């Protein structure tokens, strides 16, 4: 090795071996990178070091001799000489372990952590081999539920503080803490305050012993009984990397995988525990057809024949434009591509949409100019979040923004109609009434009033702008205007966000009236001609209808048949009652889904589809990162992949989409969508592709680059206006079909400011009637002083709807 260290590196010697390591690294991390493992319990690479457990003691040579010190709190410096295996170090490690085991119960055979327990492993590797203590161990009541998802066994706790530090540093929910002193020290929650964090499951995964266990996994399996495969979380568009673990053909748990580009090892509890729906007995396993007594089980042959003949009949009588498709945002890219190809090349319609009336301009989501990455938050000096409450809709993106604001020094500006999860770490918060967002944006751009300080903070680049729908009563124009404003900030990147897990992939695959596969414009004659050449079939001219247009078409009789792929517009459309009434008037509904739903209850034919962990493919997250989804299990009964069902229907209609396997579809996507050429399955299965491959948005392979446009609109002046937004735990299928999450959905309520409540004669907790443009509901009123006067907040996805119009009325009930 040369005498001079590489720039940015320092030379150190560990156990007689000289090496170069990054300057500023902690000794424990530098040693691990160089191939020397130093045992530890409290240290975690994603949290601040505390040196509590003392297991990582090493000897470091200094001018006054060797010093025994914790390697997790010492930074490396040039010329450092370290001993990790000396007699002194070994004696210290044996002593630490002996003390830890004084009160730790020897219940490994019945402990969930057994077989993957760091305390178990390090006792064998570094422990004394036997204990000198014969005294009675301390005992606590066990286990005690500290939340609906997490159980605590205090006898096993070694006081490493990983759980308490995570809750305070990472999630911002300091609901679990040390109590008592000395030998009585223990981890507990506060009186009458459960560990009600959206991220509580992470403490179970990082606990180095079995002190914290998950109710969903407790006593279900041993690690050596589990089959595991890396995949991508199916619950939102962040694209968190996970390890899917199963036994006896049942998924038993999801674990977070530390991928720097997305989730850094963390998961929200919906992502972690939201697997139980896969094992639900309510899964569809055979086709069903409408009969006199509702849906009745049918054979595959009869169901396929009915779907194909029904579609052909409508096409023959009314033309292909009388058929539309909704869905495709909850499966894989391959399934979405097959869906779009079926509708455009076999049916011949351009009416298709993966967004269910609650998204943004599809070109803004698929191919925005100056598109950012999640990783841009690591180097941002300022961040603007003007969109959904990230903690409720994109929880791990919330963690990344929170980290940037609390640990990396970024100035955070949050604009929203009410309090969000990021308000406590925001440098500036801006409030506005729903319908008046454009006015606030104008004041922010001009630096007027209280928005002046926020603008000054945002001018400290580089800047990341996260924009999306703050609420469902606000149209997509506001989010696009925010993106246009953000592009003018110094060194800015823009990250438009939407919630559904693979909505970005579905748009890239052309499940949009405005887009063809590969982000090409649907009104581009050249792009359509090229696609027709690939498919060997004509592609419909021009742009078709989106979901709102399809609903209008059903109401007017212009749309007669709808194909649903994993979509429930009767629940998810911003005006569910309107969507439900429109679907009820359809002549034909063909649904492909995992469960019966409100929409499938009106279907003519329902096909049982395989779901997550049962199909292989890819997905694309909100930054355009393509990641692999693995197949680990068979599906229930006769359920089949969506692309296979579509191919069989197409064949009976006299066509074909060439879907002989998911791999064949993936190969076709590479040819049809040039931007996806590098994101092959082979590339994604390599070490390089494990973190995903970002599909470029501004190069020769990108057909369009959408520049957002500010379309000003006048503020809406009403006495009361509605803020309609989603919450994490909802009344949706994946939550309600899981035992762990179903009970976490809150009771619906309407939120109002104390001032408006006093004016209207409404007391906190009293019964009220909320009336909107398409319905009314009797609800409990709750006070929320974070709302602006005149604003009323109603959670959208808890089963109560009054329509999606801004204007509402509220009256107290006797």
mmCIF file of N, CA, C and O in Angstrom, residues 130-175:
data_model
loop_
_atom_site.group_PDB
_atom_site.id
_atom_site.type_symbol
_atom_site.label_atom_id
_atom_site.label_comp_id
_atom_site.label_asym_id
_atom_site.label_seq_id
_atom_site.Cartn_x
_atom_site.Cartn_y
_atom_site.Cartn_z
ATOM 1 N N UNK A 130 -20.058 -19.904 30.007
ATOM 2 C CA UNK A 130 -20.874 -20.253 31.171
ATOM 3 C C UNK A 130 -20.995 -19.021 32.048
ATOM 4 O O UNK A 130 -20.205 -18.089 31.956
ATOM 5 N N UNK A 131 -21.988 -19.030 32.918
ATOM 6 C CA UNK A 131 -22.232 -17.893 33.789
ATOM 7 C C UNK A 131 -21.932 -18.250 35.227
ATOM 8 O O UNK A 131 -22.138 -19.384 35.659
ATOM 9 N N UNK A 132 -21.433 -17.258 35.968
ATOM 10 C CA UNK A 132 -21.155 -17.474 37.381
ATOM 11 C C UNK A 132 -22.353 -17.132 38.255
ATOM 12 O O UNK A 132 -22.335 -17.354 39.468
ATOM 13 N N UNK A 133 -23.416 -16.600 37.648
ATOM 14 C CA UNK A 133 -24.567 -16.159 38.431
ATOM 15 C C UNK A 133 -25.577 -17.293 38.570
ATOM 16 O O UNK A 133 -25.970 -17.918 37.590
ATOM 17 N N UNK A 134 -25.998 -17.521 39.804
ATOM 18 C CA UNK A 134 -27.008 -18.551 40.073
ATOM 19 C C UNK A 134 -28.233 -17.938 40.761
ATOM 20 O O UNK A 134 -29.170 -18.647 41.104
ATOM 21 N N UNK A 135 -28.219 -16.618 40.964
ATOM 22 C CA UNK A 135 -29.321 -15.954 41.652
ATOM 23 C C UNK A 135 -30.586 -15.937 40.786
ATOM 24 O O UNK A 135 -30.536 -16.089 39.567
ATOM 25 N N UNK A 136 -31.700 -15.711 41.425
ATOM 26 C CA UNK A 136 -32.984 -15.626 40.737
ATOM 27 C C UNK A 136 -32.993 -14.432 39.784
ATOM 28 O O UNK A 136 -32.562 -13.333 40.157
ATOM 29 N N UNK A 137 -33.474 -14.650 38.600
ATOM 30 C CA UNK A 137 -33.591 -13.562 37.633
ATOM 31 C C UNK A 137 -34.819 -12.721 37.964
ATOM 32 O O UNK A 137 -35.760 -13.185 38.613
ATOM 33 N N UNK A 138 -34.841 -11.479 37.469
ATOM 34 C CA UNK A 138 -36.004 -10.634 37.711
ATOM 35 C C UNK A 138 -37.154 -11.075 36.801
ATOM 36 O O UNK A 138 -36.938 -11.633 35.728
ATOM 37 N N UNK A 139 -38.369 -10.794 37.237
ATOM 38 C CA UNK A 139 -39.546 -11.230 36.494
ATOM 39 C C UNK A 139 -40.518 -10.072 36.316
ATOM 40 O O UNK A 139 -40.682 -9.230 37.203
ATOM 41 N N UNK A 140 -41.139 -10.035 35.142
ATOM 42 C CA UNK A 140 -42.192 -9.065 34.856
ATOM 43 C C UNK A 140 -43.380 -9.806 34.257
ATOM 44 O O UNK A 140 -43.237 -10.913 33.716
ATOM 45 N N UNK A 141 -44.531 -9.161 34.334
ATOM 46 C CA UNK A 141 -45.677 -9.661 33.582
ATOM 47 C C UNK A 141 -45.311 -9.687 32.107
ATOM 48 O O UNK A 141 -44.716 -8.727 31.585
ATOM 49 N N UNK A 142 -45.662 -10.752 31.391
ATOM 50 C CA UNK A 142 -45.246 -10.880 29.997
ATOM 51 C C UNK A 142 -46.248 -11.712 29.214
ATOM 52 O O UNK A 142 -46.845 -12.631 29.775
ATOM 53 N N UNK A 143 -46.395 -11.397 27.934
ATOM 54 C CA UNK A 143 -46.010 -10.114 27.342
ATOM 55 C C UNK A 143 -47.101 -9.085 27.612
ATOM 56 O O UNK A 143 -48.239 -9.454 27.912
ATOM 57 N N UNK A 144 -46.774 -7.824 27.481
ATOM 58 C CA UNK A 144 -47.795 -6.794 27.618
ATOM 59 C C UNK A 144 -47.958 -6.110 26.266
ATOM 60 O O UNK A 144 -46.975 -5.815 25.586
ATOM 61 N N UNK A 145 -49.181 -5.886 25.821
ATOM 62 C CA UNK A 145 -49.394 -5.203 24.536
ATOM 63 C C UNK A 145 -49.153 -3.703 24.690
ATOM 64 O O UNK A 145 -49.842 -3.035 25.476
ATOM 65 N N UNK A 146 -48.169 -3.188 23.987
ATOM 66 C CA UNK A 146 -47.948 -1.739 24.023
ATOM 67 C C UNK A 146 -48.636 -1.051 22.850
ATOM 68 O O UNK A 146 -48.647 0.174 22.759
ATOM 69 N N UNK A 147 -49.188 -1.855 21.946
ATOM 70 C CA UNK A 147 -50.047 -1.359 20.876
ATOM 71 C C UNK A 147 -50.824 -2.547 20.334
ATOM 72 O O UNK A 147 -50.649 -3.683 20.802
ATOM 73 N N UNK A 148 -51.658 -2.314 19.353
ATOM 74 C CA UNK A 148 -52.402 -3.413 18.739
ATOM 75 C C UNK A 148 -51.511 -4.322 17.902
ATOM 76 O O UNK A 148 -51.919 -5.419 17.536
ATOM 77 N N UNK A 149 -50.297 -3.875 17.608
ATOM 78 C CA UNK A 149 -49.415 -4.622 16.723
ATOM 79 C C UNK A 149 -48.162 -5.149 17.397
ATOM 80 O O UNK A 149 -47.518 -6.059 16.879
ATOM 81 N N UNK A 150 -47.784 -4.599 18.554
ATOM 82 C CA UNK A 150 -46.496 -4.905 19.177
ATOM 83 C C UNK A 150 -46.694 -5.344 20.624
ATOM 84 O O UNK A 150 -47.452 -4.721 21.381
ATOM 85 N N UNK A 151 -45.987 -6.417 20.988
ATOM 86 C CA UNK A 151 -45.986 -6.926 22.361
ATOM 87 C C UNK A 151 -44.604 -6.736 22.968
ATOM 88 O O UNK A 151 -43.586 -6.869 22.279
ATOM 89 N N UNK A 152 -44.555 -6.463 24.277
ATOM 90 C CA UNK A 152 -43.303 -6.212 24.981
ATOM 91 C C UNK A 152 -43.065 -7.264 26.056
ATOM 92 O O UNK A 152 -43.927 -7.522 26.898
ATOM 93 N N UNK A 153 -41.883 -7.879 26.014
ATOM 94 C CA UNK A 153 -41.429 -8.816 27.055
ATOM 95 C C UNK A 153 -40.248 -8.146 27.751
ATOM 96 O O UNK A 153 -39.102 -8.178 27.270
ATOM 97 N N UNK A 154 -40.498 -7.509 28.895
ATOM 98 C CA UNK A 154 -39.472 -6.702 29.559
ATOM 99 C C UNK A 154 -38.328 -7.536 30.123
ATOM 100 O O UNK A 154 -37.236 -7.038 30.314
ATOM 101 N N UNK A 155 -38.587 -8.827 30.403
ATOM 102 C CA UNK A 155 -37.518 -9.666 30.940
ATOM 103 C C UNK A 155 -36.387 -9.833 29.929
ATOM 104 O O UNK A 155 -35.228 -10.021 30.313
ATOM 105 N N UNK A 156 -36.714 -9.803 28.655
ATOM 106 C CA UNK A 156 -35.700 -10.030 27.616
ATOM 107 C C UNK A 156 -34.934 -8.766 27.235
ATOM 108 O O UNK A 156 -33.899 -8.849 26.579
ATOM 109 N N UNK A 157 -35.441 -7.608 27.601
ATOM 110 C CA UNK A 157 -34.856 -6.344 27.142
ATOM 111 C C UNK A 157 -33.447 -6.160 27.688
ATOM 112 O O UNK A 157 -33.187 -6.371 28.873
ATOM 113 N N UNK A 158 -32.505 -5.757 26.814
ATOM 114 C CA UNK A 158 -31.125 -5.508 27.231
ATOM 115 C C UNK A 158 -30.801 -4.017 27.248
ATOM 116 O O UNK A 158 -29.635 -3.622 27.333
ATOM 117 N N UNK A 159 -31.832 -3.170 27.140
ATOM 118 C CA UNK A 159 -31.690 -1.716 27.276
ATOM 119 C C UNK A 159 -30.717 -1.113 26.257
ATOM 120 O O UNK A 159 -29.921 -0.242 26.584
ATOM 121 N N UNK A 160 -30.807 -1.584 25.026
ATOM 122 C CA UNK A 160 -29.941 -1.038 23.971
ATOM 123 C C UNK A 160 -30.453 0.293 23.456
ATOM 124 O O UNK A 160 -29.726 1.024 22.771
ATOM 125 N N UNK A 161 -31.729 0.611 23.716
ATOM 126 C CA UNK A 161 -32.367 1.871 23.315
ATOM 127 C C UNK A 161 -32.593 1.981 21.816
ATOM 128 O O UNK A 161 -32.878 3.068 21.321
ATOM 129 N N UNK A 162 -32.477 0.891 21.080
ATOM 130 C CA UNK A 162 -32.771 0.978 19.638
ATOM 131 C C UNK A 162 -34.217 1.416 19.397
ATOM 132 O O UNK A 162 -34.492 2.248 18.533
ATOM 133 N N UNK A 163 -35.146 0.840 20.146
ATOM 134 C CA UNK A 163 -36.565 1.155 19.919
ATOM 135 C C UNK A 163 -36.876 2.601 20.279
ATOM 136 O O UNK A 163 -37.592 3.294 19.544
ATOM 137 N N UNK A 164 -36.368 3.069 21.407
ATOM 138 C CA UNK A 164 -36.661 4.439 21.836
ATOM 139 C C UNK A 164 -35.996 5.448 20.919
ATOM 140 O O UNK A 164 -36.562 6.494 20.617
ATOM 141 N N UNK A 165 -34.789 5.137 20.466
ATOM 142 C CA UNK A 165 -34.089 6.054 19.557
ATOM 143 C C UNK A 165 -34.771 6.113 18.201
ATOM 144 O O UNK A 165 -34.897 7.177 17.602
ATOM 145 N N UNK A 166 -35.212 4.952 17.702
ATOM 146 C CA UNK A 166 -35.923 4.974 16.427
ATOM 147 C C UNK A 166 -37.164 5.849 16.531
ATOM 148 O O UNK A 166 -37.435 6.669 15.647
ATOM 149 N N UNK A 167 -37.912 5.674 17.607
ATOM 150 C CA UNK A 167 -39.164 6.400 17.745
ATOM 151 C C UNK A 167 -38.943 7.907 17.838
ATOM 152 O O UNK A 167 -39.771 8.686 17.371
ATOM 153 N N UNK A 168 -37.854 8.302 18.441
ATOM 154 C CA UNK A 168 -37.585 9.731 18.581
ATOM 155 C C UNK A 168 -36.852 10.296 17.371
ATOM 156 O O UNK A 168 -37.247 11.324 16.820
ATOM 157 N N UNK A 169 -35.806 9.611 16.911
ATOM 158 C CA UNK A 169 -34.979 10.157 15.847
ATOM 159 C C UNK A 169 -35.581 9.979 14.462
ATOM 160 O O UNK A 169 -35.521 10.887 13.629
ATOM 161 N N UNK A 170 -36.117 8.808 14.189
ATOM 162 C CA UNK A 170 -36.511 8.463 12.823
ATOM 163 C C UNK A 170 -37.984 8.764 12.564
ATOM 164 O O UNK A 170 -38.326 9.493 11.634
ATOM 165 N N UNK A 171 -38.878 8.222 13.377
ATOM 166 C CA UNK A 171 -40.306 8.362 13.088
ATOM 167 C C UNK A 171 -40.923 9.616 13.688
ATOM 168 O O UNK A 171 -42.000 10.045 13.260
ATOM 169 N N UNK A 172 -40.268 10.186 14.705
ATOM 170 C CA UNK A 172 -40.834 11.375 15.334
ATOM 171 C C UNK A 172 -42.036 11.082 16.204
ATOM 172 O O UNK A 172 -42.845 11.971 16.471
ATOM 173 N N UNK A 173 -42.155 9.838 16.666
ATOM 174 C CA UNK A 173 -43.255 9.441 17.552
ATOM 175 C C UNK A 173 -42.670 8.941 18.873
ATOM 176 O O UNK A 173 -42.626 7.729 19.125
ATOM 177 N N UNK A 174 -42.197 9.809 19.745
ATOM 178 C CA UNK A 174 -41.535 9.370 20.988
ATOM 179 C C UNK A 174 -42.548 8.866 22.015
ATOM 180 O O UNK A 174 -42.742 9.459 23.071
ATOM 181 N N UNK A 175 -43.147 7.726 21.686
ATOM 182 C CA UNK A 175 -44.205 7.173 22.524
ATOM 183 C C UNK A 175 -43.731 6.005 23.376
ATOM 184 O O UNK A 175 -44.523 5.399 24.093
#
